[in-house]
PDB file of C-alpha atoms in Angstrom:
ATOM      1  CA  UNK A   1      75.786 -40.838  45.316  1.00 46.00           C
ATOM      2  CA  UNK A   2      73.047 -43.756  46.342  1.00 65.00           C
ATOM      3  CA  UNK A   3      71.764 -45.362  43.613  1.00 83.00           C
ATOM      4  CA  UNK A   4      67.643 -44.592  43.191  1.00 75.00           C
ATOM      5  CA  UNK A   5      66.666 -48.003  43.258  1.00 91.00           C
ATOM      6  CA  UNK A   6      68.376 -48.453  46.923  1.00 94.00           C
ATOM      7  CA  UNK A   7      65.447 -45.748  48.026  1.00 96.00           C
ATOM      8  CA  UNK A   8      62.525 -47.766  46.359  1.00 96.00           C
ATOM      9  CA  UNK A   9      63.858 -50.691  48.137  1.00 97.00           C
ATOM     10  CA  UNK A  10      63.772 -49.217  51.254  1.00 97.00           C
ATOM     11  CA  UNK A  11      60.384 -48.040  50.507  1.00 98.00           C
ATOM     12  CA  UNK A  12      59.447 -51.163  49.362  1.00 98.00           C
ATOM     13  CA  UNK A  13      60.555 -53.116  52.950  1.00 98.00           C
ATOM     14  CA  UNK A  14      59.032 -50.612  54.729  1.00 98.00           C
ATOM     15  CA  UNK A  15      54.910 -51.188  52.922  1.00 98.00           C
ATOM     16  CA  UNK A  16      55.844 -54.857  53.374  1.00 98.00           C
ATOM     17  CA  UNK A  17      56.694 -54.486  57.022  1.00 98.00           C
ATOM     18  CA  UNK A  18      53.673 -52.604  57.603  1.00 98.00           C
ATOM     19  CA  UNK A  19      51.342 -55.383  55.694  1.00 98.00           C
ATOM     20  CA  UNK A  20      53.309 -57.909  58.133  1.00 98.00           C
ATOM     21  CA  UNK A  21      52.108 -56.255  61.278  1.00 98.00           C
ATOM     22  CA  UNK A  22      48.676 -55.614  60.342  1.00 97.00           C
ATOM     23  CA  UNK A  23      48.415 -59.530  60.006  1.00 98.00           C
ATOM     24  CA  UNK A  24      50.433 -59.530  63.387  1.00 97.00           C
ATOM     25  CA  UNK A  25      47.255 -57.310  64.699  1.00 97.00           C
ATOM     26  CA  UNK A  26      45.108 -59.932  63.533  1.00 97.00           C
ATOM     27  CA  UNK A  27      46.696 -62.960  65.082  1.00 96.00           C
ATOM     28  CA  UNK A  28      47.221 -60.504  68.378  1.00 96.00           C
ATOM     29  CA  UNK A  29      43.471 -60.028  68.544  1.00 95.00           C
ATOM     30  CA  UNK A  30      41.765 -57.238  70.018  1.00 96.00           C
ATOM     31  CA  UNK A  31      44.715 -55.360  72.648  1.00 96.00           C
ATOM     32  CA  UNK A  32      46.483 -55.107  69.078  1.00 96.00           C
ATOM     33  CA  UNK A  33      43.835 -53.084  67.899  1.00 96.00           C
ATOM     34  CA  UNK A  34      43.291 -50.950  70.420  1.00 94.00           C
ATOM     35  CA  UNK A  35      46.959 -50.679  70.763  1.00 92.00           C
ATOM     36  CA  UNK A  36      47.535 -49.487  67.713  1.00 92.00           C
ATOM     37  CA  UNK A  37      44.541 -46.977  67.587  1.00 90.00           C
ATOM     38  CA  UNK A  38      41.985 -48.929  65.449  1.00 91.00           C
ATOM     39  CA  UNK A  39      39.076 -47.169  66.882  1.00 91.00           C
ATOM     40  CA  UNK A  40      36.651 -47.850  69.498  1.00 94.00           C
ATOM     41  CA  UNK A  41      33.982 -49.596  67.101  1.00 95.00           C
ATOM     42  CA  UNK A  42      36.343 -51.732  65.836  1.00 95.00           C
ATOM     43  CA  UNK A  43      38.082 -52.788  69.084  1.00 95.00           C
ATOM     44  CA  UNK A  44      34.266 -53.294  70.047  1.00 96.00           C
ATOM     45  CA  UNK A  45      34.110 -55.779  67.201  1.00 97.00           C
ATOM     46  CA  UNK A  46      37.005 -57.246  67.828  1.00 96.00           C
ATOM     47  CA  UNK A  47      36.416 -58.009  70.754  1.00 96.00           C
ATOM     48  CA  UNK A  48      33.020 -59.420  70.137  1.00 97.00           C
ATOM     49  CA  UNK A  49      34.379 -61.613  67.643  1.00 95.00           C
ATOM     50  CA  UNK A  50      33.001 -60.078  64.303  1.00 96.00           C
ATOM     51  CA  UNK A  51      34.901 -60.922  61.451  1.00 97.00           C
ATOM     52  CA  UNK A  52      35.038 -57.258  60.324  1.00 96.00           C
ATOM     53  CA  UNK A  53      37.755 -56.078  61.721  1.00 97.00           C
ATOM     54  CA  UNK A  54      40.167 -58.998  60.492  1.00 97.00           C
ATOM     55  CA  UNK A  55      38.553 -58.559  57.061  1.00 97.00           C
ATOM     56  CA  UNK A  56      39.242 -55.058  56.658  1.00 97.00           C
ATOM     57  CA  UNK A  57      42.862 -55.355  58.498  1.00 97.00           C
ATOM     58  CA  UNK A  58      43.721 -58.224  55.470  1.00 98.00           C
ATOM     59  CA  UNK A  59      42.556 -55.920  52.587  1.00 98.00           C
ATOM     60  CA  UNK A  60      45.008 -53.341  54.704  1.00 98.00           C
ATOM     61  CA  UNK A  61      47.637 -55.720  54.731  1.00 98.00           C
ATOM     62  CA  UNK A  62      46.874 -56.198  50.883  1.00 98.00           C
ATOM     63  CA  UNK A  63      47.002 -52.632  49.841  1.00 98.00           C
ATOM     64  CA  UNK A  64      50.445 -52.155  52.137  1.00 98.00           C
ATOM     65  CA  UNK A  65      51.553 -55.303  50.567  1.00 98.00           C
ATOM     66  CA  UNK A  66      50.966 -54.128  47.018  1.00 98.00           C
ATOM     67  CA  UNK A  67      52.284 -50.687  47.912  1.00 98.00           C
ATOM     68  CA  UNK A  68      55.951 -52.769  48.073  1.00 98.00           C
ATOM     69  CA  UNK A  69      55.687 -54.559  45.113  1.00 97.00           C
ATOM     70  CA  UNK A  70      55.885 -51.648  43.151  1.00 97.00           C
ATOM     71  CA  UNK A  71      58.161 -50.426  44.896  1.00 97.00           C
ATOM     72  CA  UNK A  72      60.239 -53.341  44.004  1.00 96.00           C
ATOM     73  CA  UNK A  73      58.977 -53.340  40.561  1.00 95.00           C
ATOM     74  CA  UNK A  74      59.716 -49.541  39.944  1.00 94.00           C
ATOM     75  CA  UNK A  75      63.618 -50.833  41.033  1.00 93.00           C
ATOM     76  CA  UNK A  76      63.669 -53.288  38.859  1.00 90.00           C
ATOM     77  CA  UNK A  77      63.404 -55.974  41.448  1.00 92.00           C
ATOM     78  CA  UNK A  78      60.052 -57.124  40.106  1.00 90.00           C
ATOM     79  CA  UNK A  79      57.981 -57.278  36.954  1.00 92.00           C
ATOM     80  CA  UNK A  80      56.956 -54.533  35.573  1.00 90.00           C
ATOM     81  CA  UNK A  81      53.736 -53.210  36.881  1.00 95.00           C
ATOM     82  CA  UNK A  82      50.880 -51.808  35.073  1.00 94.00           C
ATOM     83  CA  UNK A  83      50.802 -47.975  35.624  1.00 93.00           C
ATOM     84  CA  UNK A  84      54.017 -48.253  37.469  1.00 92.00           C
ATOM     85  CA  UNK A  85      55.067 -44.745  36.907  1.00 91.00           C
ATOM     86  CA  UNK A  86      52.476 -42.367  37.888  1.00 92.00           C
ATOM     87  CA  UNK A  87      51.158 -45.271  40.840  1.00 96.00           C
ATOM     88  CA  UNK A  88      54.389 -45.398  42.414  1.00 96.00           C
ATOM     89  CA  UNK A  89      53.885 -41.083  42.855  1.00 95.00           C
ATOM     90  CA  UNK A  90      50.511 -41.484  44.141  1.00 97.00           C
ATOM     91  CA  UNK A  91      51.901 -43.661  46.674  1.00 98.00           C
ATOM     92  CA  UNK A  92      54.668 -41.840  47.794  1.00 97.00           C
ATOM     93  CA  UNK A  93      52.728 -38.751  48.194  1.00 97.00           C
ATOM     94  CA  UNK A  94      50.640 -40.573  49.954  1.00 98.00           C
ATOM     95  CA  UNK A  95      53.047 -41.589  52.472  1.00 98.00           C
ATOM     96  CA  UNK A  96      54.904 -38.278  52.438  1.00 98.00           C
ATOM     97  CA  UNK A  97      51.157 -36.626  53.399  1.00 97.00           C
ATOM     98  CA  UNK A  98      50.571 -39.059  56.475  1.00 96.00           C
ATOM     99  CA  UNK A  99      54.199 -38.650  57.324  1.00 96.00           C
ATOM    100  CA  UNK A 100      53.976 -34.432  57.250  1.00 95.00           C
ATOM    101  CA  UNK A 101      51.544 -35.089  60.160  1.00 91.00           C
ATOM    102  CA  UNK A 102      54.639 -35.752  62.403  1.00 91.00           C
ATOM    103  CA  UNK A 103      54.973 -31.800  62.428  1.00 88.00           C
ATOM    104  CA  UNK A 104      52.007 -31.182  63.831  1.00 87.00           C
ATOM    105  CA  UNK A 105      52.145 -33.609  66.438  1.00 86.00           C
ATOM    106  CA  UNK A 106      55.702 -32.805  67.676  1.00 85.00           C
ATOM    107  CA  UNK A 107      54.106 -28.991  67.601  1.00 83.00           C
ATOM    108  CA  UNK A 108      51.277 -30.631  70.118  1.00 81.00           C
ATOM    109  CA  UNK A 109      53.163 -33.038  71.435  1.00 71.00           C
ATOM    110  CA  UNK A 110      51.964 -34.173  74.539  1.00 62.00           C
ATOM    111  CA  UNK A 111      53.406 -36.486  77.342  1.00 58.00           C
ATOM    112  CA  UNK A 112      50.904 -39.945  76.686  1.00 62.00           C
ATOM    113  CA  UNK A 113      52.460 -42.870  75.153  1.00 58.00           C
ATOM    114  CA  UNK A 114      49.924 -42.879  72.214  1.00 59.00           C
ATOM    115  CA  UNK A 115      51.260 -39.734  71.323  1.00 82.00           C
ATOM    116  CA  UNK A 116      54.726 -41.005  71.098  1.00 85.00           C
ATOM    117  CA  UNK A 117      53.226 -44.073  69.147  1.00 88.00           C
ATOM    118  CA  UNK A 118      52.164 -41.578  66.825  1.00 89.00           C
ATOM    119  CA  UNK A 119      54.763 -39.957  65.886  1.00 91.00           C
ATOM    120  CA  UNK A 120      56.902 -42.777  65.346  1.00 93.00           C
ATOM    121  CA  UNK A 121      54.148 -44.102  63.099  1.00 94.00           C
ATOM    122  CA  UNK A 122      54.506 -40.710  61.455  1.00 95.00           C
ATOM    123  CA  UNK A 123      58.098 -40.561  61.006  1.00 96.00           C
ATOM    124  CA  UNK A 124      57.899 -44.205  59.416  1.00 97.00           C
ATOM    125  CA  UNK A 125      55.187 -43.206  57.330  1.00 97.00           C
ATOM    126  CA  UNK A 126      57.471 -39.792  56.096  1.00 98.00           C
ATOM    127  CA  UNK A 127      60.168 -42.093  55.565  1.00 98.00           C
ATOM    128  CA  UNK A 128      58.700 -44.350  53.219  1.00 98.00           C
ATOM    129  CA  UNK A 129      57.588 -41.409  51.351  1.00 98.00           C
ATOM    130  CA  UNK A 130      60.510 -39.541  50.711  1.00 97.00           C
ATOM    131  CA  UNK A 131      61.717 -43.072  49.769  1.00 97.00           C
ATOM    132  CA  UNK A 132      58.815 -43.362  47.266  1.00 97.00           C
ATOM    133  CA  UNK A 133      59.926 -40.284  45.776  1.00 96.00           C
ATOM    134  CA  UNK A 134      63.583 -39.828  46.029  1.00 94.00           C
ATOM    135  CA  UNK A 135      63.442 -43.651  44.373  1.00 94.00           C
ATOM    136  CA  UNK A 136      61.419 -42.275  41.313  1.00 93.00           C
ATOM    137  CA  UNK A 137      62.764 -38.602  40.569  1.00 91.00           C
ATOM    138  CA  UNK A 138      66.125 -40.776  40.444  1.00 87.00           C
ATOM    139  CA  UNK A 139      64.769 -43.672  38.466  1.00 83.00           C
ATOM    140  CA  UNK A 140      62.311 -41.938  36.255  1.00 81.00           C
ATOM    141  CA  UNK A 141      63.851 -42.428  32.798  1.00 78.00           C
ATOM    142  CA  UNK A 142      64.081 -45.855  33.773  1.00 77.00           C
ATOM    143  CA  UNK A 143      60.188 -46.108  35.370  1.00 77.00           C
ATOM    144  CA  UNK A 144      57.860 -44.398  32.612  1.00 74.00           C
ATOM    145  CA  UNK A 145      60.821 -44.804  29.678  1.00 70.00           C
ATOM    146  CA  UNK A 146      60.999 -41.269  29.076  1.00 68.00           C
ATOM    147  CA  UNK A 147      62.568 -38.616  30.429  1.00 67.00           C
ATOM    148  CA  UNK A 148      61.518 -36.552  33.469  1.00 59.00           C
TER     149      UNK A 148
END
């Protein structure tokens, strides 16, 4: 059997990937954005040069980036975390939400290349859910200190 921790890890590598490339989007400028389906008005800014869209892609990058530290902390990897427990749910059901959308679009799946984009981003995004949540129904005890 895989130990529980190995899936927070994994869910913890995969937020801190995705905070990576949303400061790769920054540095990549405005194709990036648009590549990666930030939305017209903000590949509009972008391109004009607001500082908008790289503010709001940092916080991103932030909230991805915190996402993995507790991950990490809820394996023991990292200090413990302040509502570690019942935060480290929320985020894998948040994940596992975003990530169910990859049903819908492989139901509707059509032939562009931002569809294909999509569901990758989807399967990722499932991934690091059931992570999230295989990581904590096995490490639960161990996470809130009592039992599940």
């Amino acid at each position: 059997m895989t130990n529980p921790s190995y899936f927070l890890c994994v869910a913890g590598i995969i937020s801190f990937a995705i905070a990576l490339l949303h400061i790769v989007i920054i540095a990549a400028g405005p194709k990036a954005y648009d590549y990666f389906g930030a939305g017209e008005d903000l590949v509009l800014m972008a391109r004009r040069g607001s500082v908008i869209p790289p503010l709001l892609t940092i916080f991103i990058a932030l909230v991805f980036a915190v996402f993995g530290l507790y991950a990490f902390s809820a394996a023991d990897l990292y200090r413990d975390l302040p509502f570690k427990g019942p935060l480290v749910v929320i985020i894998g059901i948040l994940y596992f939400l975003r990530g169910s959308a990859v049903f819908f679009q492989l139901l509707n799946r059509g032939s562009s290349a931002s569809g294909t984009r999509e569901i990758i981003f989807s399967l990722i995004s499932f991934t690091a859910g059931i992570c999230y949540l295989a990581g904590v129904l096995g490490n639960w005890e161990s996470i809130t200190g009592g039992p599940l």
